Amino acid sequence: LSAKLHFVDLAGSERAKRTKAEGERLQEGIHINRGLLALGNVICALTAERKPGAHVHVPYRESKLTRLLQDSLGGNSQTLMLACVSPCDADFEETLNTLKYAHRARQIQNRPMVNQDLERADAAQLRLQVRALQAQLGSAETVGGP
């Protein structure tokens, strides 16, 4: 029986023209954008309108990020997403995109359940049953005598 806790900083989309990144920094921005695009695709698949009983493919394997967050996005977990935005006019477009992204992510419906070790639950139930039977046996011996 175990639990997971993920803290992920999505870093934000990197606009190469705005940051004037070059070389290794540019490649890092490209990888960030690929991961965010894959995450956006997963969010869209999880929140897509579909007919009852219809199966929709969720592309978790498109990036390491979505694979890592698979349980958090559509699994048995409670998930909290913080969207950091800027009040600056120059960041309006990025802030708007972040809010749209967060709104889509908010539409994901997880149904978390308490993880239970079935063997432990069965063992506890059997112990209770043994105690109840011992109590019945003890009361029968007291009434009937030796």
PDB file of C-alpha atoms in Angstrom:
ATOM      1  CA  LEU A   1       0.000   0.000   0.000  1.00  0.00           C
ATOM      2  CA  SER A   2       1.603   3.257  -1.078  1.00  0.00           C
ATOM      3  CA  ALA A   3       0.830   6.779  -2.156  1.00  0.00           C
ATOM      4  CA  LYS A   4       2.487   9.176  -4.565  1.00  0.00           C
ATOM      5  CA  LEU A   5       3.015  12.881  -4.302  1.00  0.00           C
ATOM      6  CA  HIS A   6       4.056  14.789  -7.433  1.00  0.00           C
ATOM      7  CA  PHE A   7       5.262  18.386  -7.473  1.00  0.00           C
ATOM      8  CA  VAL A   8       5.738  19.505 -11.061  1.00  0.00           C
ATOM      9  CA  ASP A   9       6.729  22.966 -12.197  1.00  0.00           C
ATOM     10  CA  LEU A  10       5.562  23.238 -15.788  1.00  0.00           C
ATOM     11  CA  ALA A  11       7.876  26.218 -16.311  1.00  0.00           C
ATOM     12  CA  GLY A  12       5.560  27.943 -18.763  1.00  0.00           C
ATOM     13  CA  SER A  13       5.659  28.179 -22.481  1.00  0.00           C
ATOM     14  CA  GLU A  14       8.861  29.480 -23.948  1.00  0.00           C
ATOM     15  CA  ARG A  15       8.600  31.912 -26.835  1.00  0.00           C
ATOM     16  CA  ALA A  16      11.944  31.907 -28.600  1.00  0.00           C
ATOM     17  CA  LYS A  17      11.446  35.354 -30.155  1.00  0.00           C
ATOM     18  CA  ARG A  18      10.588  36.948 -26.842  1.00  0.00           C
ATOM     19  CA  THR A  19      13.325  35.292 -24.789  1.00  0.00           C
ATOM     20  CA  LYS A  20      15.913  35.534 -27.583  1.00  0.00           C
ATOM     21  CA  ALA A  21      17.169  32.109 -26.503  1.00  0.00           C
ATOM     22  CA  GLU A  22      19.927  30.430 -28.481  1.00  0.00           C
ATOM     23  CA  GLY A  23      21.729  27.089 -28.442  1.00  0.00           C
ATOM     24  CA  GLU A  24      21.137  24.888 -25.446  1.00  0.00           C
ATOM     25  CA  ARG A  25      18.608  27.284 -23.912  1.00  0.00           C
ATOM     26  CA  LEU A  26      16.593  27.256 -27.170  1.00  0.00           C
ATOM     27  CA  GLN A  27      16.563  23.446 -27.197  1.00  0.00           C
ATOM     28  CA  GLU A  28      15.356  23.425 -23.579  1.00  0.00           C
ATOM     29  CA  GLY A  29      12.495  25.756 -24.551  1.00  0.00           C
ATOM     30  CA  ILE A  30      11.569  23.487 -27.444  1.00  0.00           C
ATOM     31  CA  HIS A  31      11.406  20.478 -25.095  1.00  0.00           C
ATOM     32  CA  ILE A  32       9.270  22.455 -22.619  1.00  0.00           C
ATOM     33  CA  ASN A  33       6.848  23.390 -25.384  1.00  0.00           C
ATOM     34  CA  ARG A  34       6.650  19.782 -26.618  1.00  0.00           C
ATOM     35  CA  GLY A  35       5.819  18.585 -23.109  1.00  0.00           C
ATOM     36  CA  LEU A  36       3.177  21.280 -22.665  1.00  0.00           C
ATOM     37  CA  LEU A  37       1.648  20.431 -26.046  1.00  0.00           C
ATOM     38  CA  ALA A  38       1.480  16.733 -25.115  1.00  0.00           C
ATOM     39  CA  LEU A  39      -0.059  17.646 -21.755  1.00  0.00           C
ATOM     40  CA  GLY A  40      -2.614  19.819 -23.546  1.00  0.00           C
ATOM     41  CA  ASN A  41      -3.497  16.898 -25.830  1.00  0.00           C
ATOM     42  CA  VAL A  42      -4.028  14.631 -22.815  1.00  0.00           C
ATOM     43  CA  ILE A  43      -6.201  17.247 -21.102  1.00  0.00           C
ATOM     44  CA  CYS A  44      -8.281  17.660 -24.271  1.00  0.00           C
ATOM     45  CA  ALA A  45      -8.744  13.879 -24.566  1.00  0.00           C
ATOM     46  CA  LEU A  46      -9.800  13.594 -20.915  1.00  0.00           C
ATOM     47  CA  THR A  47     -12.278  16.457 -21.133  1.00  0.00           C
ATOM     48  CA  ALA A  48     -13.683  15.696 -24.605  1.00  0.00           C
ATOM     49  CA  GLU A  49     -17.429  15.218 -24.936  1.00  0.00           C
ATOM     50  CA  ARG A  50     -18.117  11.602 -25.783  1.00  0.00           C
ATOM     51  CA  LYS A  51     -21.017   9.216 -25.985  1.00  0.00           C
ATOM     52  CA  PRO A  52     -21.674   7.063 -22.909  1.00  0.00           C
ATOM     53  CA  GLY A  53     -19.602   3.894 -23.082  1.00  0.00           C
ATOM     54  CA  ALA A  54     -17.412   5.210 -25.905  1.00  0.00           C
ATOM     55  CA  HIS A  55     -13.670   4.743 -25.512  1.00  0.00           C
ATOM     56  CA  VAL A  56     -11.353   7.672 -26.179  1.00  0.00           C
ATOM     57  CA  HIS A  57      -7.614   7.161 -26.564  1.00  0.00           C
ATOM     58  CA  VAL A  58      -5.660   9.300 -24.104  1.00  0.00           C
ATOM     59  CA  PRO A  59      -2.111   9.883 -25.433  1.00  0.00           C
ATOM     60  CA  TYR A  60      -0.159   9.529 -22.162  1.00  0.00           C
ATOM     61  CA  ARG A  61       2.893   8.069 -23.941  1.00  0.00           C
ATOM     62  CA  GLU A  62       3.598  11.158 -26.047  1.00  0.00           C
ATOM     63  CA  SER A  63       5.973  12.626 -23.454  1.00  0.00           C
ATOM     64  CA  LYS A  64       7.740  11.809 -20.230  1.00  0.00           C
ATOM     65  CA  LEU A  65       5.709  14.521 -18.497  1.00  0.00           C
ATOM     66  CA  THR A  66       2.326  13.025 -19.378  1.00  0.00           C
ATOM     67  CA  ARG A  67       3.545   9.534 -18.543  1.00  0.00           C
ATOM     68  CA  LEU A  68       4.707  10.762 -15.129  1.00  0.00           C
ATOM     69  CA  LEU A  69       1.415  12.559 -14.489  1.00  0.00           C
ATOM     70  CA  GLN A  70      -0.827   9.753 -15.775  1.00  0.00           C
ATOM     71  CA  ASP A  71      -2.164   8.857 -12.307  1.00  0.00           C
ATOM     72  CA  SER A  72      -2.675  12.503 -11.412  1.00  0.00           C
ATOM     73  CA  LEU A  73      -4.508  13.388 -14.611  1.00  0.00           C
ATOM     74  CA  GLY A  74      -6.918  10.540 -15.155  1.00  0.00           C
ATOM     75  CA  GLY A  75      -6.275   8.098 -12.380  1.00  0.00           C
ATOM     76  CA  ASN A  76      -7.091   7.409  -8.785  1.00  0.00           C
ATOM     77  CA  SER A  77      -5.851  10.609  -7.188  1.00  0.00           C
ATOM     78  CA  GLN A  78      -6.687  14.056  -6.004  1.00  0.00           C
ATOM     79  CA  THR A  79      -4.930  16.678  -8.068  1.00  0.00           C
ATOM     80  CA  LEU A  80      -4.241  20.337  -7.434  1.00  0.00           C
ATOM     81  CA  MET A  81      -3.047  22.637 -10.189  1.00  0.00           C
ATOM     82  CA  LEU A  82      -1.712  26.106  -9.547  1.00  0.00           C
ATOM     83  CA  ALA A  83      -1.701  28.502 -12.463  1.00  0.00           C
ATOM     84  CA  CYS A  84       0.710  31.388 -12.040  1.00  0.00           C
ATOM     85  CA  VAL A  85      -0.243  34.477 -14.008  1.00  0.00           C
ATOM     86  CA  SER A  86       1.102  37.981 -14.389  1.00  0.00           C
ATOM     87  CA  PRO A  87      -0.813  41.265 -14.074  1.00  0.00           C
ATOM     88  CA  CYS A  88       1.607  42.934 -16.508  1.00  0.00           C
ATOM     89  CA  ASP A  89       0.175  44.144 -19.835  1.00  0.00           C
ATOM     90  CA  ALA A  90       3.150  42.702 -21.700  1.00  0.00           C
ATOM     91  CA  ASP A  91       2.251  39.215 -20.418  1.00  0.00           C
ATOM     92  CA  PHE A  92      -1.469  39.430 -21.276  1.00  0.00           C
ATOM     93  CA  GLU A  93      -1.393  36.811 -24.050  1.00  0.00           C
ATOM     94  CA  GLU A  94       0.560  34.281 -21.983  1.00  0.00           C
ATOM     95  CA  THR A  95      -1.652  34.900 -18.942  1.00  0.00           C
ATOM     96  CA  LEU A  96      -4.772  34.338 -21.032  1.00  0.00           C
ATOM     97  CA  ASN A  97      -3.346  31.102 -22.465  1.00  0.00           C
ATOM     98  CA  THR A  98      -2.422  29.917 -18.957  1.00  0.00           C
ATOM     99  CA  LEU A  99      -5.948  30.581 -17.709  1.00  0.00           C
ATOM    100  CA  LYS A 100      -7.474  28.731 -20.673  1.00  0.00           C
ATOM    101  CA  TYR A 101      -5.115  25.813 -20.017  1.00  0.00           C
ATOM    102  CA  ALA A 102      -6.040  25.742 -16.328  1.00  0.00           C
ATOM    103  CA  HIS A 103      -9.749  25.936 -17.156  1.00  0.00           C
ATOM    104  CA  ARG A 104      -9.463  22.896 -19.440  1.00  0.00           C
ATOM    105  CA  ALA A 105      -7.503  21.013 -16.767  1.00  0.00           C
ATOM    106  CA  ARG A 106     -10.183  21.850 -14.223  1.00  0.00           C
ATOM    107  CA  GLN A 107     -12.757  19.992 -16.335  1.00  0.00           C
ATOM    108  CA  ILE A 108     -11.010  16.647 -15.712  1.00  0.00           C
ATOM    109  CA  GLN A 109     -13.161  14.445 -13.489  1.00  0.00           C
ATOM    110  CA  ASN A 110     -11.151  12.065 -11.288  1.00  0.00           C
ATOM    111  CA  ARG A 111     -12.884   9.697  -8.909  1.00  0.00           C
ATOM    112  CA  PRO A 112     -10.321   9.019  -6.178  1.00  0.00           C
ATOM    113  CA  MET A 113     -10.856   6.014  -3.935  1.00  0.00           C
ATOM    114  CA  VAL A 114      -9.059   5.070  -0.745  1.00  0.00           C
ATOM    115  CA  ASN A 115      -6.363   2.498  -1.482  1.00  0.00           C
ATOM    116  CA  GLN A 116      -6.993  -0.596   0.593  1.00  0.00           C
ATOM    117  CA  ASP A 117      -4.892  -3.666   1.083  1.00  0.00           C
ATOM    118  CA  LEU A 118      -7.449  -6.433   0.564  1.00  0.00           C
ATOM    119  CA  GLU A 119      -5.345  -9.058   2.352  1.00  0.00           C
ATOM    120  CA  ARG A 120      -5.187  -6.894   5.484  1.00  0.00           C
ATOM    121  CA  ALA A 121      -8.921  -6.208   5.315  1.00  0.00           C
ATOM    122  CA  ASP A 122      -9.640  -9.941   4.959  1.00  0.00           C
ATOM    123  CA  ALA A 123      -7.293 -10.775   7.838  1.00  0.00           C
ATOM    124  CA  ALA A 124      -8.954  -8.168  10.079  1.00  0.00           C
ATOM    125  CA  GLN A 125     -12.393  -9.534   9.219  1.00  0.00           C
ATOM    126  CA  LEU A 126     -11.261 -13.091   9.991  1.00  0.00           C
ATOM    127  CA  ARG A 127      -9.824 -11.963  13.359  1.00  0.00           C
ATOM    128  CA  LEU A 128     -13.172 -10.406  14.255  1.00  0.00           C
ATOM    129  CA  GLN A 129     -14.958 -13.601  13.262  1.00  0.00           C
ATOM    130  CA  VAL A 130     -12.568 -15.712  15.385  1.00  0.00           C
ATOM    131  CA  ARG A 131     -13.146 -13.424  18.405  1.00  0.00           C
ATOM    132  CA  ALA A 132     -16.918 -13.659  17.965  1.00  0.00           C
ATOM    133  CA  LEU A 133     -16.759 -17.475  17.721  1.00  0.00           C
ATOM    134  CA  GLN A 134     -14.472 -17.664  20.771  1.00  0.00           C
ATOM    135  CA  ALA A 135     -16.944 -15.516  22.699  1.00  0.00           C
ATOM    136  CA  GLN A 136     -19.816 -17.800  21.651  1.00  0.00           C
ATOM    137  CA  LEU A 137     -17.789 -20.858  22.638  1.00  0.00           C
ATOM    138  CA  GLY A 138     -16.901 -19.306  25.986  1.00  0.00           C
ATOM    139  CA  SER A 139     -20.539 -18.437  26.750  1.00  0.00           C
ATOM    140  CA  ALA A 140     -21.675 -21.945  25.713  1.00  0.00           C
ATOM    141  CA  GLU A 141     -19.091 -23.546  28.046  1.00  0.00           C
ATOM    142  CA  THR A 142     -20.233 -21.298  30.937  1.00  0.00           C
ATOM    143  CA  VAL A 143     -23.895 -22.171  30.434  1.00  0.00           C
ATOM    144  CA  GLY A 144     -23.364 -25.895  29.795  1.00  0.00           C
ATOM    145  CA  GLY A 145     -20.630 -26.382  32.362  1.00  0.00           C
ATOM    146  CA  PRO A 146     -17.595 -28.665  32.093  1.00  0.00           C
TER     147      PRO A 146
END
